[in-house]
Coordinates of C-alpha atoms in Angstrom, one line a residue:
M4 CA 107.4 118.0 143.3
K5 CA 108.8 115.2 141.1
N6 CA 108.0 112.5 143.7
I7 CA 104.3 113.7 144.0
L8 CA 103.9 113.6 140.2
F9 CA 105.6 110.2 140.1
F10 CA 103.3 108.6 142.7
T11 CA 100.2 110.2 141.0
F12 CA 101.2 108.7 137.7
I13 CA 101.9 105.3 139.4
S14 CA 98.4 105.1 140.8
I15 CA 97.0 105.6 137.3
I16 CA 99.0 102.9 135.5
A17 CA 99.2 100.4 138.4
S18 CA 97.7 97.7 136.2
C19 CA 100.4 97.9 133.6
S20 CA 102.9 95.0 133.4
Q21 CA 106.6 95.4 133.4
C22 CA 108.6 94.3 130.4
S23 CA 111.9 92.7 129.9
T24 CA 114.5 95.1 128.5
R25 CA 117.3 93.0 127.2
S26 CA 116.8 90.2 124.7
G27 CA 118.9 87.0 125.0
N28 CA 118.9 86.9 128.9
A29 CA 117.0 84.5 131.1
D30 CA 113.5 85.4 132.5
N31 CA 113.5 88.2 135.1
H32 CA 112.6 87.6 138.7
S33 CA 111.8 89.9 141.5
A34 CA 113.9 90.1 144.7
E35 CA 111.2 88.2 146.6
E36 CA 111.1 85.3 144.1
N37 CA 114.7 84.4 143.7
S38 CA 117.4 84.0 146.3
E39 CA 120.0 85.0 143.6
S40 CA 118.1 88.2 143.0
P41 CA 119.6 91.7 143.7
A42 CA 118.3 91.5 147.3
A43 CA 120.9 88.7 147.9
W44 CA 123.9 91.0 147.2
A45 CA 122.9 94.6 147.7
A46 CA 120.9 96.6 150.2
V47 CA 117.2 97.0 149.4
L48 CA 116.5 100.7 150.1
H49 CA 112.9 100.7 148.8
D50 CA 110.7 97.8 147.9
S51 CA 107.2 98.5 146.8
A52 CA 104.8 96.7 144.4
D53 CA 106.0 99.1 141.6
Y54 CA 109.7 99.5 141.9
T55 CA 112.8 98.5 143.9
I56 CA 115.8 100.6 144.7
L57 CA 119.2 98.9 145.5
K58 CA 122.5 100.1 146.7
L59 CA 125.3 98.6 144.6
A60 CA 128.0 96.6 146.2
K61 CA 130.8 94.5 144.6
R62 CA 130.4 90.8 144.6
P63 CA 131.8 87.6 143.1
F64 CA 130.6 87.1 139.5
A65 CA 131.2 84.6 136.6
F66 CA 129.5 85.2 133.2
T67 CA 127.6 82.6 131.3
L68 CA 127.2 82.3 127.6
K69 CA 124.3 80.3 126.3
T70 CA 124.8 78.4 123.1
G71 CA 124.2 75.0 121.4
G72 CA 126.5 72.0 121.2
R73 CA 126.8 68.2 120.7
I74 CA 127.8 65.1 122.6
L75 CA 130.7 63.4 120.8
V76 CA 133.0 60.5 121.4
D77 CA 136.7 61.0 122.3
S78 CA 138.8 60.2 119.2
K79 CA 140.8 57.8 121.3
D80 CA 137.6 55.9 122.2
L81 CA 136.4 55.4 118.7
L82 CA 138.1 52.3 117.3
V83 CA 137.9 51.0 113.7
I84 CA 138.1 47.3 113.2
T85 CA 139.9 46.3 110.0
A86 CA 140.4 43.1 108.0
K87 CA 143.9 41.8 108.5
S88 CA 143.8 39.8 105.3
S89 CA 141.8 39.6 102.1
G90 CA 138.8 37.3 101.7
L91 CA 135.0 36.9 102.2
V92 CA 133.5 38.2 105.4
K93 CA 131.3 36.1 107.7
I94 CA 129.5 37.9 110.6
S95 CA 129.8 35.9 113.7
D96 CA 126.5 36.9 115.4
D97 CA 123.0 37.3 113.9
Y98 CA 122.4 40.2 116.3
L99 CA 125.5 42.3 115.5
F100 CA 124.0 45.7 114.8
P101 CA 124.9 49.3 115.7
G102 CA 124.2 49.9 119.4
V103 CA 124.8 46.3 120.5
R104 CA 127.1 46.0 123.5
I105 CA 130.3 43.9 123.0
S106 CA 133.2 42.8 125.3
K107 CA 136.9 42.7 124.7
G108 CA 138.0 39.6 122.8
Q109 CA 134.6 38.8 121.5
I110 CA 134.7 37.4 118.0
L111 CA 133.0 39.8 115.6
F112 CA 133.9 38.6 112.1
T113 CA 135.8 35.8 110.2
V114 CA 137.5 36.6 106.9
T115 CA 138.1 33.5 104.9
G116 CA 139.5 32.9 101.4
E117 CA 137.5 29.8 100.5
Q118 CA 136.0 29.7 97.0
L119 CA 138.3 32.5 95.9
A120 CA 140.6 31.8 92.9
E121 CA 142.8 34.7 93.7
G122 CA 143.8 36.2 97.1
N123 CA 142.9 32.9 98.9
T124 CA 144.4 33.5 102.3
E125 CA 144.1 29.9 103.5
L126 CA 145.8 28.6 100.3
N127 CA 148.5 31.2 100.7
F128 CA 149.0 30.2 104.4
R129 CA 149.4 26.5 103.5
Q130 CA 152.0 27.4 100.7
I131 CA 154.0 29.5 103.1
K132 CA 153.9 26.8 105.7
S133 CA 155.2 24.3 103.2
D134 CA 158.0 26.7 102.1
L135 CA 158.9 27.2 105.8
D136 CA 159.1 23.5 106.4
K137 CA 161.4 23.0 103.4
A138 CA 163.6 26.0 104.4
S139 CA 163.8 24.8 107.9
A140 CA 165.0 21.3 106.8
N141 CA 167.6 22.8 104.5
F142 CA 168.9 25.1 107.3
E143 CA 169.2 22.2 109.8
R144 CA 171.2 20.2 107.2
A145 CA 173.3 23.2 106.3
K146 CA 174.3 23.7 110.0
K147 CA 175.7 20.2 110.0
L148 CA 177.5 20.5 106.7
I149 CA 179.1 23.9 107.6
A150 CA 180.4 22.3 110.8
D151 CA 182.2 19.7 108.8
K152 CA 183.3 22.3 106.2
I153 CA 181.6 20.5 103.4
I154 CA 179.8 23.7 102.2
T155 CA 181.1 27.2 102.0
E156 CA 180.2 30.0 104.3
E157 CA 178.5 31.8 101.5
H158 CA 176.3 28.9 100.7
F159 CA 175.4 28.5 104.4
L160 CA 174.4 32.1 104.7
S161 CA 172.2 31.9 101.6
I162 CA 170.3 28.9 103.1
K163 CA 170.0 30.7 106.4
N164 CA 168.6 33.8 104.8
E165 CA 166.0 31.8 102.9
Y166 CA 164.9 30.2 106.1
E167 CA 164.6 33.5 108.0
K168 CA 162.5 35.0 105.1
S169 CA 160.1 32.1 105.1
F170 CA 159.9 32.1 108.9
N171 CA 159.0 35.9 109.0
E172 CA 156.4 35.5 106.3
Y173 CA 154.8 32.6 108.2
E174 CA 154.8 34.5 111.5
N175 CA 153.2 37.5 110.0
L176 CA 150.4 35.6 108.3
N177 CA 149.9 33.3 111.3
A178 CA 149.3 36.3 113.5
T179 CA 146.4 37.4 111.4
S180 CA 145.0 34.2 110.0
G181 CA 145.2 30.5 110.1
K182 CA 143.9 27.4 108.4
N183 CA 140.3 28.6 109.1
G184 CA 140.7 32.2 108.0
N185 CA 141.2 35.5 109.9
I186 CA 139.3 35.8 113.1
V187 CA 138.5 39.5 114.0
T188 CA 137.8 40.3 117.6
A189 CA 136.8 43.3 119.6
T190 CA 139.6 45.3 121.1
G191 CA 137.7 46.7 124.1
N192 CA 134.5 46.8 126.0
G193 CA 131.8 49.1 124.5
Y194 CA 129.2 49.1 121.8
I195 CA 129.0 48.9 118.0
K196 CA 128.8 52.3 116.4
E197 CA 128.6 51.3 112.7
I198 CA 129.1 48.2 110.5
Y199 CA 130.6 48.9 107.1
I200 CA 130.2 45.5 105.4
T201 CA 127.6 42.8 104.7
E202 CA 127.6 39.0 105.0
G203 CA 129.7 37.4 102.3
Q204 CA 131.2 40.6 101.0
K205 CA 134.8 40.4 99.6
V206 CA 137.2 42.7 101.5
T207 CA 140.9 43.5 101.2
S208 CA 143.6 43.7 103.9
G209 CA 143.2 46.9 105.9
Q210 CA 139.5 47.5 104.8
P211 CA 137.3 48.8 107.7
L212 CA 134.7 46.3 108.9
A213 CA 133.1 48.1 111.8
S214 CA 133.7 50.8 114.4
I215 CA 133.2 50.5 118.1
V216 CA 132.9 53.0 120.9
I217 CA 134.9 52.3 124.1
E218 CA 133.1 53.8 127.1
H219 CA 135.9 55.9 128.6
C220 CA 135.1 59.6 127.9
H221 CA 132.6 62.0 126.3
I222 CA 133.5 65.1 124.4
L223 CA 131.2 68.2 124.7
K224 CA 131.5 70.4 121.7
A225 CA 130.0 73.9 122.1
D226 CA 129.4 76.1 119.0
V227 CA 130.1 79.8 119.8
S228 CA 129.4 82.8 117.6
P229 CA 132.7 84.5 116.5
E230 CA 131.6 87.7 118.2
Y231 CA 132.5 86.1 121.5
L232 CA 136.0 85.1 120.5
N233 CA 137.6 87.6 122.9
V234 CA 136.0 85.9 126.0
L235 CA 136.6 82.2 125.1
N236 CA 139.9 82.1 126.9
S237 CA 138.1 83.1 130.1
V238 CA 135.7 80.1 129.8
E239 CA 136.6 77.5 132.4
S240 CA 133.6 75.1 132.7
A241 CA 130.1 74.5 131.3
N242 CA 126.6 73.3 132.3
F243 CA 124.5 71.6 129.7
T244 CA 121.2 69.8 129.2
V245 CA 119.9 67.3 126.6
G246 CA 116.4 67.0 125.3
Y247 CA 115.8 63.4 126.6
S248 CA 116.7 64.2 130.3
D249 CA 115.7 66.7 132.9
K250 CA 119.1 66.5 134.5
V251 CA 121.5 69.4 134.4
F252 CA 125.0 68.1 133.6
R253 CA 128.0 70.0 135.0
T254 CA 131.5 69.6 133.7
I255 CA 133.0 70.2 137.1
E256 CA 131.0 67.2 138.5
M257 CA 132.1 65.0 135.6
N258 CA 135.9 65.4 136.0
G259 CA 135.6 67.7 133.0
R260 CA 138.2 70.0 131.6
K261 CA 138.4 72.3 128.7
I262 CA 140.5 70.8 125.9
S263 CA 140.7 73.8 123.5
S264 CA 139.0 76.7 121.9
G265 CA 139.0 76.6 118.1
R266 CA 140.7 79.5 116.3
S267 CA 138.6 79.0 113.1
T268 CA 135.1 78.0 112.1
G269 CA 134.3 74.6 110.9
E270 CA 134.1 73.6 107.2
N271 CA 130.3 73.6 107.3
S272 CA 129.7 75.9 110.1
F273 CA 130.0 79.6 111.0
Y274 CA 130.7 78.9 114.7
I275 CA 133.8 78.5 116.7
P276 CA 134.1 75.2 118.6
V277 CA 134.9 74.9 122.3
Y278 CA 135.7 71.3 123.5
F279 CA 135.4 69.7 127.0
R280 CA 136.5 66.2 127.9
L281 CA 134.2 64.5 130.4
D282 CA 134.0 61.2 132.2
Y283 CA 131.6 58.7 130.6
D284 CA 128.0 58.9 131.6
P285 CA 125.5 56.2 130.5
E286 CA 122.7 58.8 130.4
L287 CA 124.4 60.7 127.5
I288 CA 123.9 59.5 123.9
E289 CA 126.7 60.1 121.5
G290 CA 125.8 62.4 118.6
T291 CA 122.8 64.2 120.3
F292 CA 122.4 67.9 120.6
A293 CA 122.7 69.9 123.9
E294 CA 121.9 73.3 125.2
V295 CA 125.2 74.6 126.7
F296 CA 125.9 77.3 129.2
L297 CA 129.6 78.2 129.1
I298 CA 130.8 79.6 132.4
G299 CA 133.6 82.1 132.6
K300 CA 136.4 82.7 135.1
K301 CA 135.1 83.9 138.5
L302 CA 135.7 87.6 139.4
N303 CA 135.8 88.3 143.1
D304 CA 135.1 92.1 143.1
A305 CA 132.7 92.8 140.3
L306 CA 130.1 95.5 140.0
V307 CA 127.0 94.0 138.5
V308 CA 123.4 95.1 138.0
P309 CA 120.3 92.9 137.7
N310 CA 119.1 92.5 134.2
T311 CA 115.7 93.9 135.3
A312 CA 117.4 97.3 135.8
L313 CA 118.6 97.6 132.3
M314 CA 116.8 99.7 129.7
E315 CA 117.8 100.1 126.1
E316 CA 117.7 103.2 123.9
F317 CA 119.1 103.3 120.3
G318 CA 121.3 100.3 121.0
K319 CA 122.7 101.8 124.2
L320 CA 122.0 100.5 127.7
Y321 CA 121.2 102.7 130.7
V322 CA 119.8 102.5 134.2
F323 CA 118.0 104.9 136.5
V324 CA 120.1 106.2 139.3
A325 CA 118.3 107.5 142.4
D326 CA 119.9 110.7 143.9
D327 CA 119.7 111.9 147.5
D328 CA 116.7 114.1 146.7
G329 CA 114.6 111.2 145.5
D330 CA 114.9 112.0 141.8
F331 CA 115.8 109.5 139.1
I332 CA 118.5 110.2 136.6
K333 CA 119.1 108.3 133.4
R334 CA 122.7 107.0 133.3
Y335 CA 124.2 105.2 130.3
I336 CA 126.6 102.4 131.1
K337 CA 129.0 100.1 129.3
A338 CA 128.0 96.5 130.0
G339 CA 130.1 93.4 129.9
N340 CA 129.1 89.8 130.0
A341 CA 126.0 88.4 131.7
D342 CA 125.1 85.3 133.6
G343 CA 121.4 85.2 132.7
E344 CA 120.3 87.2 135.8
N345 CA 122.9 89.9 136.2
T346 CA 125.2 91.9 133.9
L347 CA 128.8 93.1 134.6
V348 CA 129.2 96.9 134.6
L349 CA 132.4 98.0 132.9
S350 CA 131.8 101.7 133.3
G351 CA 129.1 104.3 134.2
L352 CA 128.4 103.2 137.7
A353 CA 130.2 103.1 141.1
E354 CA 129.9 101.1 144.2
N355 CA 127.3 102.4 146.8
E356 CA 125.3 104.2 144.1
K357 CA 121.5 103.6 144.2
I358 CA 119.7 102.2 141.1
V359 CA 116.2 101.2 140.2
A360 CA 116.4 97.4 140.2
T361 CA 112.8 96.6 139.2
G362 CA 110.1 98.8 137.8
A363 CA 112.5 100.8 135.5
S364 CA 109.8 100.9 132.8
M365 CA 107.5 102.7 135.3
I366 CA 110.1 105.3 136.0
K367 CA 110.6 105.8 132.3
L368 CA 106.9 106.4 131.7
S369 CA 106.7 108.7 134.7
L370 CA 109.7 110.9 133.6
M371 CA 108.2 111.0 130.0
S372 CA 104.9 112.3 131.3
T373 CA 106.4 114.9 133.7
S374 CA 108.7 116.2 130.9
A375 CA 105.9 116.7 128.3
P376 CA 105.3 120.3 127.2
A377 CA 102.4 122.1 128.8
H378 CA 101.0 123.3 125.4
N379 CA 100.9 121.9 122.0
H380 CA 100.8 124.0 118.8

């Protein structure tokens, strides 16, 4: 009797559209439209234009978590170029701007002390060179005098100490500057990220002049809501897209690996960061935003239902189970993570049970009409 009433009701509302039942998941697809649909992993027992019944079977499953993120530079690949001495900065190239590609050893800046009354590096270099020449001559003379025992051992050691001090000062300054100032070169192949100074600016020793990005690795930072903290340890890889490319980037194809999952939110964020290190890809632009799909550890024997089968009532999820008599029974379930098309079932269903995979809203309307009271008062 229930089946007769159901098919009568279906013929009346055949023009009604089915609706999605769970927000946050990907668009629903029928078994005929998608090879990853329920028909690919469970027996189709009934397939009509209005509803589909499937027999559940365990299958491999890995959840996905959709979120946002950014493309960053590995901290080891971001190098800061600093001044090795004080002076005035001269930029070596008229076209030295952020984004310009550079090569290792390329001269970027010259720091010179000319026209400076104080902190003149070139003048200091010449004075130290003069002191070294004098100390060297004294030391050579002292070596001869000590051999003839004309001077005392203590006097000889004092002259030797003075020479070594002058020599070390000269070597240190000579390594960073010379008569023409301090030449600053690129320490690797890459591109300019930022320039911190302007032409003719006075700088001090150790002051940053520019930063360069060495093209070794990318870092993918995914921002995850704290409510998913309990599943972050199960995340193993990620797929992501960027707004300026149609390509889907996969960490497993970029020699990627998860570095860490943050245990606290950022200073200016309410999200928990998850980091992946990836091989460098010229298509990716550092600093841009990405849509990220975190992928969990694969389960080999998981019981899952298609998202099209899920209905929601007062915050609880349920499906319609088809019994052997052809009747439909509402069954509440406890759902786990989803992958955009299917949802893991933690409890409430068993293998080989039959459920309504598509058209669940039709079943709901049918049962509501058949359970309505015969009389109203």
